[in-house]
Amino acid sequence: MSEKRSAEEVSSEVKKDERSMEDLSNEAKRFKQTCCGVADEFVCPLTLELPVEPVCAEDGRTYERAEIEQMIRLQGEDEELRSPVTNEPMGPRLFPAVQVRNAIEQLVRSGVIAGAKADRWKVRIEEEAVITSTKKRAAGGDTEAMCDLGYWYTTSRKGLEKDFSLGYRWYKEAADNNDVRGMAEAASCLVDGLGTKKNVTEGMTLMGIAAQGGSALGAHYLGTAFLTGDYGLSKNLKMSKYWLHRLVNGSCNVGTKWVGEEDLKEAKDNLQKIEDGDFDEE
């Protein structure tokens, strides 16, 4: 009889443990749902993403700094400024939301917040670290870092807002430090008026120096300009052939990866046409 009771007791204990485990599991699910609900309050209304640099605006909402700053610039810092959420008037002041940033990080790192939003937040945090490190290297005189920043700003990479002015400034700083890639990229900005006042003469002069230094982009620009007579250069098939040949045969190999495959193919085709006499010298 005692053995039977013992078996019943064991069975009862097992069931109690199972109910306890189920209760704990349900409690954990409710806790996670609550946390996710809290996390939804952190989502920037403008990006619909978890902010990397959250700020609190005067409407009491949390935003991604870059996005709300852009909105304020577009609306103007006056009485016409309105909340993008409530459409009610609000002031232009923004306050760093450090506690929100810390809470988001803890929730994401612990896995409480998961899914696509969390994954994208992690990527942006990693990009932010790369940008910070690159800016530090650039400030220390690393011209490769300067050129990388120039590229990221002009192409909106690494989560940066496209800004040709900042891109040109970084390229120019690299050029001023005798970096060939920086010279070619700064020259490209000058001849096209991207991020700086258009100055074809200065741009092509700098492009020539870059090409002489082995810039693939410089060789492509000169080869094409001498072929078409653009950018203030007279049409000159001999000079065009010289620079296109240097590009195609790899003599100008600095920054080769920044010359697209289509540009390289076009250079090869034009070089062949020059050799075949398909172009007339004017």
Short mmCIF file of C-alpha atoms in Angstrom, two decimals:
data_model
loop_
_atom_site.label_atom_id
_atom_site.label_comp_id
_atom_site.label_asym_id
_atom_site.label_seq_id
_atom_site.Cartn_x
_atom_site.Cartn_y
_atom_site.Cartn_z
CA MET A 1 0.00 0.00 0.00
CA SER A 2 2.83 2.36 0.92
CA GLU A 3 4.51 1.58 -2.36
CA LYS A 4 1.31 2.49 -4.23
CA ARG A 5 1.02 5.77 -2.33
CA SER A 6 4.66 6.45 -3.03
CA ALA A 7 4.07 5.99 -6.75
CA GLU A 8 1.03 8.28 -6.62
CA GLU A 9 3.02 10.86 -4.73
CA VAL A 10 5.81 10.69 -7.30
CA SER A 11 3.29 11.09 -10.10
CA SER A 12 1.71 14.05 -8.31
CA GLU A 13 5.09 15.69 -7.84
CA VAL A 14 5.90 15.22 -11.51
CA LYS A 15 2.62 16.83 -12.52
CA LYS A 16 3.26 19.71 -10.13
CA ASP A 17 6.72 20.18 -11.66
CA GLU A 18 5.24 20.11 -15.15
CA ARG A 19 2.64 22.72 -14.17
CA SER A 20 5.38 24.81 -12.57
CA MET A 21 7.51 24.63 -15.71
CA GLU A 22 4.50 25.55 -17.83
CA ASP A 23 3.72 28.47 -15.52
CA LEU A 24 7.32 29.65 -15.73
CA SER A 25 7.27 29.33 -19.51
CA ASN A 26 4.05 31.32 -19.75
CA GLU A 27 5.42 33.92 -17.38
CA ALA A 28 8.57 34.22 -19.48
CA LYS A 29 6.45 34.67 -22.61
CA ARG A 30 4.37 37.36 -20.94
CA PHE A 31 7.53 39.08 -19.76
CA LYS A 32 9.01 39.04 -23.24
CA GLN A 33 5.76 40.35 -24.74
CA THR A 34 5.77 43.15 -22.17
CA CYS A 35 9.38 44.02 -23.01
CA CYS A 36 8.61 43.99 -26.72
CA GLY A 37 5.68 46.29 -26.05
CA VAL A 38 8.01 48.64 -24.21
CA ALA A 39 10.50 48.40 -27.07
CA ASP A 40 7.81 49.47 -29.52
CA GLU A 41 7.66 52.76 -27.63
CA PHE A 42 11.34 53.29 -28.50
CA VAL A 43 10.82 52.91 -32.26
CA CYS A 44 11.47 56.16 -34.13
CA PRO A 45 8.21 57.35 -35.76
CA LEU A 46 10.19 58.62 -38.76
CA THR A 47 12.28 55.54 -39.55
CA LEU A 48 10.11 52.88 -37.86
CA GLU A 49 13.39 51.45 -36.57
CA LEU A 50 15.08 51.26 -33.18
CA PRO A 51 17.20 54.43 -32.97
CA VAL A 52 20.97 54.19 -32.69
CA GLU A 53 21.23 57.75 -31.36
CA PRO A 54 17.87 58.40 -29.71
CA VAL A 55 16.84 61.88 -28.70
CA CYS A 56 13.73 63.19 -27.03
CA ALA A 57 12.01 66.07 -28.82
CA GLU A 58 9.82 68.72 -27.25
CA ASP A 59 6.73 66.71 -28.21
CA GLY A 60 7.86 64.04 -25.74
CA ARG A 61 8.60 61.47 -28.47
CA THR A 62 11.83 59.59 -29.08
CA TYR A 63 13.48 59.94 -32.50
CA GLU A 64 16.63 59.03 -34.37
CA ARG A 65 18.73 62.18 -34.06
CA ALA A 66 19.69 62.49 -37.74
CA GLU A 67 16.09 62.09 -38.91
CA ILE A 68 14.45 64.56 -36.55
CA GLU A 69 17.26 67.08 -37.13
CA GLN A 70 16.65 66.86 -40.87
CA MET A 71 12.93 67.35 -40.35
CA ILE A 72 13.57 70.41 -38.18
CA ARG A 73 15.89 71.86 -40.83
CA LEU A 74 13.27 71.35 -43.53
CA GLN A 75 10.44 72.87 -41.48
CA GLY A 76 12.48 75.68 -39.98
CA GLU A 77 13.10 76.46 -36.33
CA ASP A 78 10.14 78.77 -35.81
CA GLU A 79 6.48 78.77 -34.89
CA GLU A 80 5.70 76.64 -37.95
CA LEU A 81 7.61 73.66 -36.55
CA ARG A 82 5.20 70.83 -35.80
CA SER A 83 5.46 67.37 -34.31
CA PRO A 84 5.62 64.68 -37.02
CA VAL A 85 3.46 62.48 -34.75
CA THR A 86 0.73 64.79 -33.43
CA ASN A 87 1.07 67.69 -35.89
CA GLU A 88 0.94 69.99 -32.89
CA PRO A 89 3.38 72.93 -32.57
CA MET A 90 6.65 72.02 -30.88
CA GLY A 91 10.01 73.63 -30.17
CA PRO A 92 13.29 72.69 -31.90
CA ARG A 93 15.19 71.51 -28.83
CA LEU A 94 16.41 67.91 -28.69
CA PHE A 95 17.65 66.08 -25.61
CA PRO A 96 19.92 62.99 -25.64
CA ALA A 97 17.91 59.93 -24.53
CA VAL A 98 20.79 58.04 -22.91
CA GLN A 99 18.56 55.80 -20.81
CA VAL A 100 16.57 54.81 -23.89
CA ARG A 101 19.80 53.96 -25.73
CA ASN A 102 20.99 51.83 -22.81
CA ALA A 103 17.63 50.08 -22.48
CA ILE A 104 17.52 49.24 -26.19
CA GLU A 105 21.05 47.86 -26.08
CA GLN A 106 20.32 45.69 -23.04
CA LEU A 107 17.09 44.34 -24.55
CA VAL A 108 18.70 43.58 -27.92
CA ARG A 109 21.90 42.09 -26.52
CA SER A 110 19.95 39.85 -24.14
CA GLY A 111 17.74 38.59 -26.96
CA VAL A 112 14.55 39.94 -25.41
CA ILE A 113 14.09 42.04 -28.54
CA ALA A 114 14.73 39.86 -31.56
CA GLY A 115 13.83 39.77 -35.23
CA ALA A 116 14.51 42.06 -38.17
CA LYS A 117 14.46 45.33 -36.22
CA ALA A 118 16.98 44.01 -33.70
CA ASP A 119 19.20 42.63 -36.47
CA ARG A 120 19.19 45.94 -38.33
CA TRP A 121 19.96 47.79 -35.09
CA LYS A 122 22.99 45.55 -34.49
CA VAL A 123 24.25 46.20 -38.02
CA ARG A 124 23.89 49.96 -37.55
CA ILE A 125 25.71 49.81 -34.22
CA GLU A 126 28.57 47.94 -35.91
CA GLU A 127 28.61 50.53 -38.71
CA GLU A 128 28.67 53.31 -36.13
CA ALA A 129 31.74 51.71 -34.52
CA VAL A 130 33.46 51.47 -37.91
CA ILE A 131 32.69 55.12 -38.68
CA THR A 132 33.99 56.25 -35.29
CA SER A 133 37.19 54.25 -35.75
CA THR A 134 37.66 55.53 -39.31
CA LYS A 135 37.16 59.16 -38.26
CA LYS A 136 39.76 58.67 -35.54
CA ARG A 137 42.25 57.31 -38.06
CA ALA A 138 41.45 60.15 -40.48
CA ALA A 139 42.00 62.72 -37.75
CA GLY A 140 45.39 61.09 -37.18
CA GLY A 141 46.39 61.66 -40.81
CA ASP A 142 45.38 58.33 -42.40
CA THR A 143 44.53 59.29 -45.99
CA GLU A 144 42.93 55.93 -46.76
CA ALA A 145 40.48 56.58 -43.93
CA MET A 146 39.82 60.08 -45.30
CA CYS A 147 38.99 58.63 -48.72
CA ASP A 148 36.76 55.97 -47.20
CA LEU A 149 34.80 58.67 -45.37
CA GLY A 150 34.55 60.67 -48.58
CA TYR A 151 33.15 57.63 -50.37
CA TRP A 152 30.68 56.78 -47.60
CA TYR A 153 29.33 60.34 -47.48
CA THR A 154 28.97 60.71 -51.26
CA THR A 155 27.29 57.32 -51.68
CA SER A 156 25.31 57.17 -48.41
CA ARG A 157 27.10 54.07 -47.10
CA LYS A 158 27.54 52.80 -43.54
CA GLY A 159 24.24 54.37 -42.54
CA LEU A 160 25.48 57.90 -43.27
CA GLU A 161 23.19 60.48 -44.81
CA LYS A 162 24.37 61.44 -48.31
CA ASP A 163 26.37 64.64 -48.03
CA PHE A 164 28.51 65.65 -51.02
CA SER A 165 29.91 68.62 -49.13
CA LEU A 166 31.36 66.44 -46.36
CA GLY A 167 32.46 63.88 -48.93
CA TYR A 168 34.38 66.49 -50.88
CA ARG A 169 35.96 67.89 -47.71
CA TRP A 170 37.36 64.47 -46.81
CA TYR A 171 38.59 63.83 -50.36
CA LYS A 172 40.22 67.26 -50.47
CA GLU A 173 41.96 66.66 -47.15
CA ALA A 174 43.36 63.42 -48.53
CA ALA A 175 44.41 65.24 -51.72
CA ASP A 176 46.10 67.96 -49.69
CA ASN A 177 48.10 65.16 -48.08
CA ASN A 178 49.24 63.96 -51.54
CA ASP A 179 46.95 60.92 -51.68
CA VAL A 180 46.40 59.95 -55.32
CA ARG A 181 42.95 58.48 -54.81
CA GLY A 182 41.93 61.58 -52.86
CA MET A 183 43.21 63.81 -55.69
CA ALA A 184 41.17 61.97 -58.33
CA GLU A 185 37.99 61.92 -56.25
CA ALA A 186 38.31 65.59 -55.25
CA ALA A 187 38.96 66.43 -58.91
CA SER A 188 35.81 64.56 -59.90
CA CYS A 189 33.81 66.62 -57.40
CA LEU A 190 35.29 69.83 -58.79
CA VAL A 191 34.56 69.12 -62.46
CA ASP A 192 30.99 68.03 -61.70
CA GLY A 193 30.30 70.57 -58.95
CA LEU A 194 29.47 67.97 -56.31
CA GLY A 195 29.83 69.26 -52.76
CA THR A 196 31.82 72.27 -53.93
CA LYS A 197 31.68 75.06 -56.47
CA LYS A 198 32.19 73.74 -59.98
CA ASN A 199 35.67 74.48 -61.29
CA VAL A 200 36.53 72.43 -64.37
CA THR A 201 39.98 73.96 -64.85
CA GLU A 202 41.10 73.27 -61.29
CA GLY A 203 39.46 69.87 -61.36
CA MET A 204 41.12 68.68 -64.57
CA THR A 205 44.48 70.04 -63.44
CA LEU A 206 44.19 67.99 -60.26
CA MET A 207 42.92 65.02 -62.28
CA GLY A 208 46.05 65.20 -64.43
CA ILE A 209 48.27 65.12 -61.34
CA ALA A 210 46.31 62.12 -60.04
CA ALA A 211 46.64 60.31 -63.36
CA GLN A 212 50.39 60.95 -63.43
CA GLY A 213 50.49 59.44 -59.96
CA GLY A 214 48.86 56.25 -61.23
CA SER A 215 45.16 56.90 -60.59
CA ALA A 216 42.88 54.61 -62.59
CA LEU A 217 40.05 57.14 -62.25
CA GLY A 218 42.37 59.90 -63.46
CA ALA A 219 43.42 57.87 -66.50
CA HIS A 220 39.77 57.13 -67.31
CA TYR A 221 38.78 60.80 -67.08
CA LEU A 222 41.67 62.00 -69.26
CA GLY A 223 41.32 59.20 -71.78
CA THR A 224 37.61 59.91 -72.20
CA ALA A 225 37.96 63.72 -72.17
CA PHE A 226 40.68 63.70 -74.85
CA LEU A 227 38.49 61.39 -76.94
CA THR A 228 35.37 63.58 -76.73
CA GLY A 229 36.89 67.02 -76.24
CA ASP A 230 35.06 67.52 -72.94
CA TYR A 231 36.05 69.25 -69.68
CA GLY A 232 37.92 71.98 -71.53
CA LEU A 233 40.34 69.64 -73.29
CA SER A 234 40.86 69.64 -77.04
CA LYS A 235 40.10 66.40 -78.82
CA ASN A 236 43.37 64.47 -79.09
CA LEU A 237 43.26 60.81 -80.10
CA LYS A 238 46.96 60.30 -79.38
CA MET A 239 46.56 61.46 -75.77
CA SER A 240 43.29 59.59 -75.41
CA LYS A 241 44.96 56.38 -76.57
CA TYR A 242 47.86 56.97 -74.16
CA TRP A 243 45.64 57.29 -71.09
CA LEU A 244 43.15 54.60 -72.05
CA HIS A 245 46.04 52.23 -72.68
CA ARG A 246 47.51 52.98 -69.26
CA LEU A 247 44.13 52.26 -67.69
CA VAL A 248 43.52 49.04 -69.59
CA ASN A 249 47.03 47.59 -69.17
CA GLY A 250 47.08 48.36 -65.45
CA SER A 251 49.80 50.99 -65.50
CA CYS A 252 47.40 53.26 -63.66
CA ASN A 253 46.24 50.93 -60.92
CA VAL A 254 45.65 53.19 -57.90
CA GLY A 255 42.00 52.87 -56.95
CA THR A 256 41.20 50.40 -59.72
CA LYS A 257 38.19 49.06 -57.82
CA TRP A 258 36.62 52.52 -57.97
CA VAL A 259 36.44 52.31 -61.77
CA GLY A 260 33.36 50.32 -62.73
CA GLU A 261 33.36 47.28 -64.98
CA GLU A 262 31.26 49.14 -67.55
CA ASP A 263 33.74 52.03 -67.58
CA LEU A 264 36.64 49.63 -68.06
CA LYS A 265 34.82 47.83 -70.88
CA GLU A 266 34.05 51.16 -72.53
CA ALA A 267 37.71 52.15 -72.24
CA LYS A 268 38.78 48.90 -73.94
CA ASP A 269 36.22 49.37 -76.72
CA ASN A 270 37.25 52.98 -77.33
CA LEU A 271 40.93 52.02 -77.34
CA GLN A 272 40.24 49.38 -79.97
CA LYS A 273 38.24 51.85 -82.07
CA ILE A 274 41.09 54.36 -81.94
CA GLU A 275 43.53 51.71 -83.07
CA ASP A 276 41.14 50.68 -85.85
CA GLY A 277 40.80 54.29 -87.01
CA ASP A 278 37.09 54.56 -86.24
CA PHE A 279 37.47 58.05 -84.74
CA ASP A 280 38.36 61.16 -86.71
CA GLU A 281 40.77 63.72 -85.27
CA GLU A 282 39.18 67.16 -85.31
#
